[in-house]
Coordinates of C-alpha atoms and ligand atoms in Angstrom, one line a residue:
M73 CA 0.0 0.0 0.0
I74 CA 1.2 3.5 -0.8
K75 CA -0.4 6.6 0.6
Y76 CA -0.4 10.0 -1.1
T77 CA -1.7 13.2 0.5
G78 CA -3.2 16.2 -1.2
K79 CA -6.0 18.6 -0.4
G80 CA -9.6 17.3 -0.2
V81 CA -12.0 19.6 -1.9
Y82 CA -15.1 17.6 -1.3
G83 CA -15.6 15.4 1.7
A84 CA -16.6 11.9 0.7
V85 CA -15.0 8.5 0.3
A86 CA -14.6 6.6 -3.0
I87 CA -13.2 3.1 -3.5
G88 CA -12.4 1.7 -7.0
N89 CA -10.1 1.4 -10.0
V90 CA -8.1 4.2 -11.6
S91 CA -8.6 5.6 -15.1
V92 CA -5.7 7.9 -16.0
F93 CA -7.1 10.8 -17.9
K94 CA -5.8 10.9 -21.5
R95 CA -5.8 14.2 -23.2
Q96 CA -5.5 14.8 -27.0
G97 CA -3.5 17.6 -28.4
A98 CA -0.8 17.6 -25.7
E99 CA 2.0 16.9 -28.2
V100 CA 2.5 19.8 -30.5
K101 CA 5.0 19.9 -33.4
H102 CA 6.9 23.0 -34.4
D103 CA 6.6 23.2 -38.2
H104 CA 7.6 25.9 -40.8
V105 CA 4.8 26.9 -43.1
E106 CA 4.9 28.7 -46.4
D107 CA 1.2 29.3 -47.0
I108 CA 0.4 31.7 -44.1
E109 CA -3.1 32.5 -45.3
A110 CA -4.1 28.8 -45.4
E111 CA -2.7 28.4 -41.8
K112 CA -4.7 31.4 -40.6
A113 CA -7.8 30.0 -42.3
R114 CA -7.3 26.7 -40.4
V115 CA -7.3 28.7 -37.1
E116 CA -10.6 30.3 -38.1
K117 CA -12.2 26.9 -38.9
A118 CA -10.9 25.3 -35.7
K119 CA -12.2 28.2 -33.7
E120 CA -15.7 27.7 -35.1
L121 CA -15.5 24.0 -34.3
A122 CA -14.2 24.7 -30.7
I123 CA -17.1 27.2 -30.1
E124 CA -19.6 24.6 -31.3
Q125 CA -18.2 22.1 -28.9
L126 CA -18.2 24.6 -26.0
Q127 CA -21.8 25.5 -26.7
A128 CA -22.6 21.7 -26.4
I129 CA -20.6 21.5 -23.2
Y130 CA -22.3 24.6 -21.9
E131 CA -25.7 23.0 -22.5
K132 CA -24.7 19.8 -20.8
A133 CA -23.3 21.7 -17.8
L134 CA -26.5 23.7 -17.6
K135 CA -28.4 20.5 -17.1
E136 CA -26.0 18.8 -14.7
V137 CA -24.5 21.6 -12.6
G138 CA -26.8 24.6 -13.2
E139 CA -26.4 28.0 -14.8
D140 CA -23.9 29.5 -12.4
H141 CA -21.3 26.8 -13.0
A142 CA -22.1 26.5 -16.7
Q143 CA -21.2 30.1 -17.2
I144 CA -17.5 29.3 -17.2
F145 CA -18.0 27.8 -20.7
E146 CA -19.6 31.0 -21.9
V147 CA -16.4 32.7 -20.6
H148 CA -14.4 30.1 -22.5
M149 CA -16.2 31.0 -25.7
M150 CA -15.5 34.7 -25.0
M151 CA -11.8 33.9 -24.3
L152 CA -11.6 32.2 -27.7
E153 CA -12.8 35.4 -29.3
D154 CA -10.5 37.6 -27.3
E155 CA -8.7 40.1 -29.5
D156 CA -5.3 39.9 -27.7
Y157 CA -5.3 36.1 -27.7
N158 CA -6.2 35.9 -31.4
D159 CA -3.8 38.7 -32.4
S160 CA -1.0 36.8 -30.7
I161 CA -1.7 33.6 -32.7
I162 CA -2.0 35.4 -36.0
N163 CA 1.1 37.4 -35.3
L164 CA 3.1 34.3 -34.6
I165 CA 2.0 32.7 -37.9
D166 CA 2.6 36.0 -39.8
T167 CA 6.0 36.8 -38.4
R168 CA 7.5 33.4 -37.6
K169 CA 5.8 31.4 -40.3
V170 CA 4.9 28.6 -37.8
N171 CA 2.1 26.1 -38.0
A172 CA -1.2 27.0 -36.3
E173 CA -0.9 24.4 -33.6
Y174 CA 2.5 25.8 -32.5
A175 CA 1.2 29.4 -32.6
V176 CA -1.7 28.4 -30.3
K177 CA 0.6 26.5 -28.0
V178 CA 3.1 29.4 -27.6
T179 CA 0.2 31.9 -27.1
A180 CA -1.4 29.6 -24.5
D181 CA 2.0 29.3 -22.6
N182 CA 2.5 33.0 -22.6
F183 CA -1.0 33.9 -21.5
A184 CA -1.0 31.1 -18.8
E185 CA 2.3 32.4 -17.5
M186 CA 1.0 35.9 -17.4
F187 CA -2.1 34.8 -15.4
A188 CA -0.1 32.6 -13.1
S189 CA 2.2 35.4 -12.2
M190 CA -0.7 37.7 -11.0
D191 CA -1.1 38.3 -7.3
D192 CA -4.8 37.7 -7.4
S193 CA -5.7 34.0 -6.8
Y194 CA -8.8 34.3 -9.0
M195 CA -6.7 35.5 -11.9
Q196 CA -4.1 32.8 -11.2
A197 CA -6.7 30.2 -11.6
R198 CA -7.5 31.6 -15.1
A199 CA -4.2 30.1 -16.3
A200 CA -6.0 26.7 -16.4
D201 CA -8.8 28.2 -18.5
V202 CA -6.5 29.6 -21.1
K203 CA -4.7 26.2 -21.4
D204 CA -8.1 24.5 -21.6
I205 CA -9.4 26.5 -24.5
S206 CA -6.0 26.3 -26.3
N207 CA -5.9 22.5 -26.0
R208 CA -9.4 22.4 -27.4
L209 CA -8.3 24.6 -30.3
I210 CA -5.3 22.5 -31.0
A211 CA -7.4 19.3 -30.9
C212 CA -9.9 21.0 -33.3
L213 CA -7.0 21.9 -35.7
G214 CA -6.6 18.2 -36.0
G215 CA -10.3 17.9 -36.7
G216 CA -11.3 16.3 -33.3
G217 CA -11.8 17.1 -29.7
S218 CA -10.4 16.1 -26.3
S219 CA -11.1 12.6 -25.1
D220 CA -12.4 11.8 -21.7
A221 CA -11.1 9.1 -19.4
S222 CA -14.3 7.2 -18.8
G223 CA -14.7 3.7 -20.2
D224 CA -17.2 1.1 -19.0
G225 CA -17.9 1.0 -15.3
K226 CA -17.0 3.7 -12.7
Y227 CA -13.5 5.0 -12.2
V228 CA -11.4 7.2 -10.0
V229 CA -10.2 9.7 -12.6
C230 CA -6.5 10.7 -12.1
A231 CA -4.9 13.5 -14.0
D232 CA -2.1 16.1 -13.7
D233 CA -4.8 18.7 -13.6
L234 CA -8.3 18.8 -15.0
A235 CA -9.7 21.8 -16.8
P236 CA -13.2 22.9 -16.1
S237 CA -14.4 21.7 -19.5
E238 CA -12.7 18.4 -19.0
T239 CA -14.3 18.0 -15.6
V240 CA -17.8 18.7 -16.8
S241 CA -17.4 16.6 -20.1
L242 CA -16.7 13.5 -18.1
D243 CA -19.7 11.3 -17.7
K244 CA -20.7 11.9 -14.1
E245 CA -22.3 8.5 -13.9
K246 CA -18.9 6.9 -14.6
V247 CA -16.7 9.0 -12.2
L248 CA -16.2 7.8 -8.6
A249 CA -13.7 10.5 -7.7
F250 CA -11.2 13.0 -9.1
V251 CA -7.5 13.0 -8.0
T252 CA -5.1 15.5 -9.5
S253 CA -1.4 16.1 -9.0
H254 CA -1.8 19.9 -9.3
G255 CA -4.6 22.4 -9.0
S256 CA -5.9 25.0 -6.6
S257 CA -9.0 24.9 -4.3
N258 CA -10.0 28.2 -5.9
S259 CA -10.2 26.7 -9.4
H260 CA -13.4 26.1 -11.1
T261 CA -12.6 22.4 -11.3
A262 CA -12.6 22.1 -7.6
I263 CA -15.8 24.2 -7.4
L264 CA -17.5 21.9 -10.0
A265 CA -16.4 18.8 -8.2
R266 CA -18.0 20.1 -5.0
N267 CA -21.2 20.9 -6.9
M268 CA -21.3 17.5 -8.5
N269 CA -20.9 15.9 -5.1
I270 CA -17.9 13.9 -6.3
P271 CA -15.1 13.2 -3.8
A272 CA -12.1 15.1 -5.1
I273 CA -8.5 15.6 -4.0
I274 CA -6.1 18.1 -5.6
G275 CA -2.4 18.6 -5.4
V276 CA -1.2 15.1 -4.6
G277 CA 2.1 15.8 -6.4
D278 CA 3.8 14.6 -9.6
E279 CA 5.0 11.3 -8.0
F280 CA 1.5 10.1 -7.8
L281 CA 0.8 10.4 -11.5
E282 CA 4.2 8.9 -12.4
N283 CA 3.4 5.7 -10.4
I284 CA -0.3 5.3 -11.0
K285 CA -1.7 3.3 -14.0
D286 CA -5.1 2.3 -15.4
G287 CA -6.8 -0.3 -13.3
D288 CA -4.9 0.3 -10.0
F289 CA -7.1 -0.2 -7.0
V290 CA -7.4 3.0 -4.8
I291 CA -9.3 4.5 -1.9
V292 CA -9.9 8.3 -2.1
D293 CA -10.6 10.0 1.2
G294 CA -11.9 13.4 0.3
F295 CA -12.1 14.4 4.0
T296 CA -8.5 14.0 4.8
G297 CA -7.0 14.4 1.2
E298 CA -5.5 10.9 1.4
V299 CA -5.3 8.5 -1.5
Y300 CA -4.3 4.8 -0.8
V301 CA -3.0 2.9 -3.7
D302 CA -3.4 -0.9 -3.4
P303 CA -4.7 -0.6 0.2
D304 CA -4.1 -3.3 2.8
P305 CA -7.1 -5.2 4.1
E306 CA -7.3 -3.3 7.4
T307 CA -7.3 0.1 5.6
L308 CA -9.9 -1.2 3.2
E309 CA -12.1 -2.3 6.0
V310 CA -11.8 1.0 7.9
M311 CA -12.4 3.1 4.8
T312 CA -15.4 1.0 3.7
K313 CA -16.9 1.6 7.1
K314 CA -16.2 5.4 6.8
Q315 CA -17.8 5.4 3.4
T316 CA -20.9 3.6 4.6
E317 CA -21.3 5.9 7.6
D318 CA -20.8 9.0 5.4
I319 CA -23.5 7.9 2.9
E320 CA -25.9 7.2 5.8
K321 CA -25.1 10.5 7.4
K322 CA -25.7 12.4 4.2
K323 CA -29.0 10.6 3.6
L324 CA -30.1 11.4 7.1
L325 CA -29.2 15.0 6.7
Q326 CA -31.5 15.3 3.6
D327 CA -34.3 14.1 5.8
L328 CA -33.8 17.2 8.0
K329 CA -34.9 19.6 5.2
G330 CA -38.0 21.4 6.2
K331 CA -37.4 20.5 9.9
E332 CA -37.0 23.1 12.6
N333 CA -33.8 24.2 14.3
V334 CA -35.1 23.3 17.7
T335 CA -33.4 21.6 20.7
L336 CA -34.9 18.7 22.6
D337 CA -36.1 21.2 25.3
G338 CA -37.7 23.5 22.7
T339 CA -35.0 26.2 22.3
R340 CA -35.0 27.6 18.8
I341 CA -32.1 29.1 16.8
K342 CA -31.9 30.5 13.3
I343 CA -29.5 28.8 10.9
F344 CA -28.5 31.0 8.0
A345 CA -25.9 30.7 5.2
N346 CA -22.9 32.7 4.1
I347 CA -22.5 33.7 0.5
G348 CA -20.0 35.6 -1.6
S349 CA -22.0 36.0 -4.8
V350 CA -25.5 36.3 -6.1
K351 CA -24.8 32.9 -7.8
N352 CA -24.6 31.1 -4.4
V353 CA -28.3 31.7 -3.5
G354 CA -29.3 28.4 -5.2
A355 CA -27.1 26.5 -2.7
V356 CA -28.6 28.5 0.2
L357 CA -32.1 27.4 -0.8
Q358 CA -31.1 23.8 -1.7
N359 CA -29.7 23.4 1.8
D360 CA -32.8 24.9 3.4
A361 CA -31.1 27.8 5.2
G362 CA -33.5 30.2 6.9
G363 CA -31.8 33.3 5.5
I364 CA -28.5 34.7 4.5
G365 CA -26.4 35.8 7.5
L366 CA -23.5 37.1 5.6
F367 CA -23.3 38.3 2.0
R368 CA -19.6 39.2 1.5
S369 CA -20.4 42.1 -0.8
E370 CA -16.7 42.8 -1.5
F371 CA -16.8 40.0 -4.0
L372 CA -18.8 42.3 -6.3
Y373 CA -15.8 44.6 -6.2
L374 CA -13.2 41.8 -6.5
E375 CA -14.9 40.4 -9.6
N376 CA -14.8 43.8 -11.4
D377 CA -12.0 45.7 -13.1
D378 CA -13.5 49.0 -11.8
Y379 CA -15.9 50.2 -9.0
P380 CA -19.2 48.5 -9.5
T381 CA -21.8 51.2 -10.2
E382 CA -24.8 51.9 -8.0
E383 CA -27.0 50.3 -10.7
E384 CA -24.9 47.1 -10.9
Q385 CA -24.9 46.8 -7.1
F386 CA -28.6 47.6 -6.9
K387 CA -29.4 44.8 -9.4
A388 CA -27.2 42.3 -7.5
Y389 CA -28.7 43.1 -4.0
R390 CA -32.3 43.1 -5.4
K391 CA -31.8 39.7 -7.0
V392 CA -30.6 38.1 -3.8
L393 CA -33.4 39.7 -1.8
E394 CA -36.0 38.6 -4.4
D395 CA -34.6 35.1 -4.7
M396 CA -34.7 34.7 -1.0
G397 CA -38.4 35.4 -1.0
G398 CA -38.8 37.5 2.1
R399 CA -36.3 35.6 4.2
K400 CA -33.7 37.7 6.0
V401 CA -30.6 38.8 3.9
I402 CA -27.7 40.4 5.7
I403 CA -25.4 42.2 3.3
R404 CA -22.1 43.3 4.7
T405 CA -20.7 46.5 3.3
L406 CA -17.4 46.1 1.6
D407 CA -14.6 44.5 3.5
I408 CA -11.7 45.3 1.1
G409 CA -8.1 45.4 2.3
A410 CA -5.9 42.9 4.1
D411 CA -6.0 39.7 2.0
K412 CA -8.7 41.0 -0.3
Q413 CA -6.8 43.5 -2.5
V414 CA -8.4 45.3 -5.5
D415 CA -6.0 47.1 -7.8
Y416 CA -8.4 49.9 -8.8
F417 CA -8.7 51.0 -5.1
N418 CA -5.1 52.0 -5.3
L419 CA -4.5 51.2 -1.7
D420 CA -1.1 52.0 -0.3
K421 CA 1.1 49.0 0.4
E422 CA 1.1 48.4 4.1
E423 CA 3.5 46.6 6.4
N424 CA 0.6 45.1 8.3
P425 CA -2.5 45.2 6.1
A426 CA -4.8 43.1 8.4
M427 CA -4.4 46.0 10.8
G428 CA -4.4 48.7 8.2
I429 CA -6.8 50.6 6.1
R430 CA -9.4 48.0 5.4
A431 CA -13.2 47.5 5.5
I432 CA -15.1 50.3 7.3
R433 CA -11.9 52.3 7.5
I434 CA -11.9 52.6 3.7
C435 CA -15.6 53.5 3.7
L436 CA -15.1 56.2 6.3
T437 CA -12.1 57.7 4.5
R438 CA -13.6 57.5 1.1
P439 CA -17.3 58.2 1.7
E440 CA -18.2 58.4 -2.0
I441 CA -17.6 54.7 -2.3
F442 CA -19.6 54.0 0.9
R443 CA -22.5 56.2 -0.2
T444 CA -22.8 54.5 -3.6
Q445 CA -23.0 51.1 -1.9
L446 CA -25.5 52.4 0.7
R447 CA -27.7 54.0 -2.0
A448 CA -27.8 50.6 -3.8
L449 CA -28.6 48.8 -0.6
Y450 CA -31.4 51.1 0.5
R451 CA -32.9 51.1 -3.0
A452 CA -32.9 47.3 -3.0
S453 CA -34.4 47.1 0.5
A454 CA -38.0 47.3 -0.7
Y455 CA -37.5 43.9 -2.4
G456 CA -37.1 41.8 0.7
S457 CA -36.0 41.7 4.3
L458 CA -32.6 43.4 4.4
G459 CA -30.0 43.8 7.2
I460 CA -27.0 46.0 6.5
M461 CA -23.9 45.0 8.4
F462 CA -20.7 47.0 8.9
P463 CA -17.3 45.2 9.3
M464 CA -14.2 45.8 11.5
I465 CA -15.9 48.1 14.0
T466 CA -13.7 49.1 16.9
S467 CA -15.4 52.2 18.4
V468 CA -18.6 54.1 19.2
S469 CA -17.4 57.1 17.1
E470 CA -17.1 54.9 14.0
L471 CA -20.7 53.8 14.5
E472 CA -21.8 57.4 15.0
K473 CA -20.2 58.4 11.8
I474 CA -21.8 55.5 10.0
N475 CA -25.2 56.3 11.3
T476 CA -24.8 59.9 10.2
I477 CA -23.9 58.8 6.7
C478 CA -26.7 56.3 6.6
E479 CA -29.3 58.9 7.7
S480 CA -28.0 61.4 5.0
V481 CA -28.2 58.7 2.3
R482 CA -31.7 57.8 3.3
A483 CA -32.8 61.4 3.3
E484 CA -31.3 61.9 -0.1
L485 CA -33.1 58.9 -1.5
K486 CA -36.4 59.8 0.1
A487 CA -36.1 63.3 -1.5
E488 CA -35.8 61.4 -4.8
G489 CA -39.0 59.5 -4.1
V490 CA -37.4 56.2 -3.2
V491 CA -39.4 54.2 -0.6
I492 CA -37.3 52.6 2.1
P493 CA -39.2 50.2 4.3
D494 CA -38.9 50.6 8.1
N495 CA -37.8 47.1 8.7
V496 CA -34.2 47.5 7.4
E497 CA -32.0 46.4 10.2
H498 CA -28.5 47.8 10.9
G499 CA -25.9 45.7 12.6
I500 CA -22.1 45.3 13.1
M501 CA -19.6 42.6 13.0
I502 CA -18.0 41.8 16.3
E503 CA -14.6 40.8 14.9
T504 CA -12.2 42.9 16.9
P505 CA -11.6 42.4 20.7
A506 CA -12.4 46.1 21.1
A507 CA -15.9 45.7 19.7
A508 CA -16.6 42.8 22.0
V509 CA -15.2 44.6 25.1
I510 CA -17.4 47.7 24.4
S511 CA -20.4 45.7 23.2
D512 CA -22.4 47.3 26.0
L513 CA -21.9 50.7 24.3
L514 CA -22.4 49.5 20.8
A515 CA -25.5 47.3 21.3
P516 CA -27.9 50.3 22.0
M517 CA -26.8 51.7 18.6
C518 CA -27.6 48.5 16.6
D519 CA -30.3 46.0 15.7
F520 CA -27.9 43.1 15.6
F521 CA -24.4 41.8 16.1
S522 CA -22.7 39.1 14.1
V523 CA -19.5 37.6 15.5
G524 CA -16.8 37.2 12.9
T525 CA -14.8 34.6 14.6
N526 CA -12.2 34.4 11.8
D527 CA -10.9 37.9 12.5
L528 CA -11.8 37.8 16.2
T529 CA -9.5 34.8 16.5
Q530 CA -6.6 36.4 14.6
Y531 CA -6.8 39.7 16.6
T532 CA -7.4 38.1 20.0
L533 CA -4.7 35.4 19.7
A534 CA -2.3 37.6 17.6
C535 CA -2.2 34.9 15.0
D536 CA -2.2 35.9 11.4
R537 CA -5.1 34.0 9.7
Q538 CA -3.1 34.0 6.4
N539 CA -0.1 32.3 7.8
P540 CA -0.3 28.4 7.7
K541 CA 2.8 28.2 9.9
I542 CA 1.0 29.8 12.8
E543 CA -1.7 27.1 12.8
P544 CA -0.2 25.1 15.7
F545 CA -0.6 28.2 17.9
V546 CA -4.3 28.8 17.0
D547 CA -6.7 27.3 19.5
T548 CA -10.1 28.2 18.0
H549 CA -11.8 27.2 21.3
H550 CA -9.5 29.5 23.3
E551 CA -11.3 30.7 26.5
A552 CA -10.5 34.3 25.5
I553 CA -12.5 34.0 22.3
L554 CA -15.4 32.2 24.0
R555 CA -15.5 34.8 26.8
L556 CA -15.6 37.7 24.3
I557 CA -18.5 36.0 22.4
K558 CA -20.4 35.5 25.7
M559 CA -19.8 39.1 26.8
A560 CA -21.1 40.3 23.4
A561 CA -24.2 38.1 23.7
E562 CA -25.0 39.3 27.2
N563 CA -24.7 42.9 26.2
A564 CA -26.6 42.4 23.0
H565 CA -29.6 40.9 24.9
K566 CA -29.6 43.6 27.5
H567 CA -30.2 46.2 24.8
N568 CA -32.7 44.3 22.6
C569 CA -30.2 43.5 20.0
W570 CA -29.9 40.0 18.5
I571 CA -26.6 38.2 18.0
G572 CA -25.4 35.7 15.5
I573 CA -22.1 34.1 14.5
C574 CA -21.0 34.2 10.9
G575 CA -17.3 33.2 11.2
E576 CA -16.2 29.6 10.5
L577 CA -16.6 28.7 14.2
G578 CA -20.4 28.9 13.8
A579 CA -20.2 25.6 11.9
D580 CA -18.1 23.9 14.6
T581 CA -20.7 21.5 16.0
T582 CA -18.6 20.7 19.1
L583 CA -19.5 24.3 20.1
T584 CA -23.1 24.4 19.1
E585 CA -24.3 23.7 22.6
T586 CA -21.9 26.3 24.1
F587 CA -23.3 28.9 21.7
L588 CA -26.9 27.9 22.5
R589 CA -26.2 28.3 26.2
M590 CA -24.7 31.7 25.6
G591 CA -28.0 32.6 23.9
I592 CA -26.7 33.0 20.4
D593 CA -29.8 33.7 18.2
E594 CA -28.4 32.8 14.8
L595 CA -25.6 30.7 13.3
S596 CA -24.6 31.6 9.7
V597 CA -22.5 28.9 8.0
S598 CA -21.5 27.9 4.6
P599 CA -24.6 26.4 2.7
T600 CA -23.3 22.8 2.8
F601 CA -23.1 22.9 6.6
V602 CA -26.6 24.1 7.3
L603 CA -28.1 20.6 7.7
K604 CA -25.1 19.4 9.7
V605 CA -25.6 22.2 12.3
R606 CA -29.4 21.6 12.3
D607 CA -28.7 18.0 13.1
Q608 CA -26.6 18.9 16.0
V609 CA -29.1 21.5 17.4
R610 CA -31.8 18.9 17.4
K611 CA -29.7 16.5 19.5
I612 CA -29.1 19.1 22.3
D613 CA -31.0 19.2 25.5
L614 CA -30.4 22.5 27.3
S615 CA -32.5 21.5 30.3
K616 CA -29.8 19.1 31.4
Ligands
PEP223 C1 -14.9 36.8 10.1 O1 -13.9 37.5 10.2 O2 -15.2 35.9 10.9 C2 -15.8 37.0 8.9 C3 -16.9 36.3 8.8 O3 -15.4 37.8 7.9 P1 -14.3 37.4 6.8 O4 -14.0 36.0 7.0 O5 -14.9 37.8 5.5 O6 -13.2 38.3 7.2
MG224 MG1 -13.7 39.4 9.0

């Protein structure tokens, strides 16, 4: 038995035989051509064929994984039409008299390198997309397309990396799991695997692919990121049990849809979901969350090349509110800075960005950006039940300034004839120790608190959340953090303010009872954890 370890991107266990993914168009010859015009015409024809194929993949993805995830193939079609990309291919044929395949390959390598060298992890992940469309184009220059790895039966598909189009082209019925030597958890492939509910492990390293061959018997543990090749009988037994238990657990969780979040003694709690994009609302509804406890609105800014306009933001917020059909939606005003950098904000480089000009500090120093977002939020508020939440609060004076700006924006809109319902709630994140300590002063000024345990942990324990080396020092259950949450809960309730938790700790079911005993009113977790937390709540008896 040999064990390889990577990163699990979807927690489930698969046991079966390997099919090594075979890709066409990987070998590209470098030829000299005389008839440049004929070569350019070949590119045009291949492009048409590639677009036809992508359209078919888009339609397949639409049925299998939904519109949000199918959109990447529309992006691929657009990338194939990109002027710079096409100019580069044509230019290489014109100036270096090379064959079309080679021109596409060189262009793909250059573009992929450019994307990979960008700081932004989203842009880095686009390197895989440009390689994907180029491989397709090269295959189409040969008249065909890329092959998939599935034969008869079900397989564990192993590859160096899988492009999104390759992932979705595989027959889902024949794939037990994905294992790739490379890849990032931010890639669309990882996202698609999660959405297809297929166990997947990325980044197991080159050695794995060098040693693995078709037909090898493997166990894939998507929870731990471990792959066992030719497992011994004991491992097989343990993992078979783990697989059976997981399947049973997931089945049982489905039965919890439509059930209440109520403890054995009758205490109720709200379980909401966190989202980063309008596109995630489907997952919120599928997992039966009672509302959205955190919409990280900064992703609207991160996805754009320029400040999203008031109209663009209004449309996005309205859509989320409408899609949630009257259920509560808490939208957090932008939390840019620290790890979430956006070039067009032109923020100064800082020694210590987590403690620098970020989140509300940007909004208060650049009120025009803040006012645009607030206008969009208030305009959208008539379409559902909105809560507006402010991040990184440390003082009463910040909240006073925020309230003044909010009042002025509301007055401006009312003068324009915009109707703003009275039920819009205003709340703050408790994610700095300062906010928790002065929560008695902040609570009378808010409708709700939401504890951001991710930042609260980093600031309380002085442990940079971006630094993996510091992880051994991070005790997420540290008494200091729990005391701060309890203090905030007590102060909130004294002042008629409700309190939720939207940081990752909210999904830690070993703490659910502790949170319930503190009187936490709402837990907002990633959509896939909603039913798991509901399950835990329903097992707790607070009367004991
Ligand atoms: C938090 O800090 O816990 C939080 C929810 O916000 P973010 O992770 O976006 O900083
Ligand atoms: Mg935070």
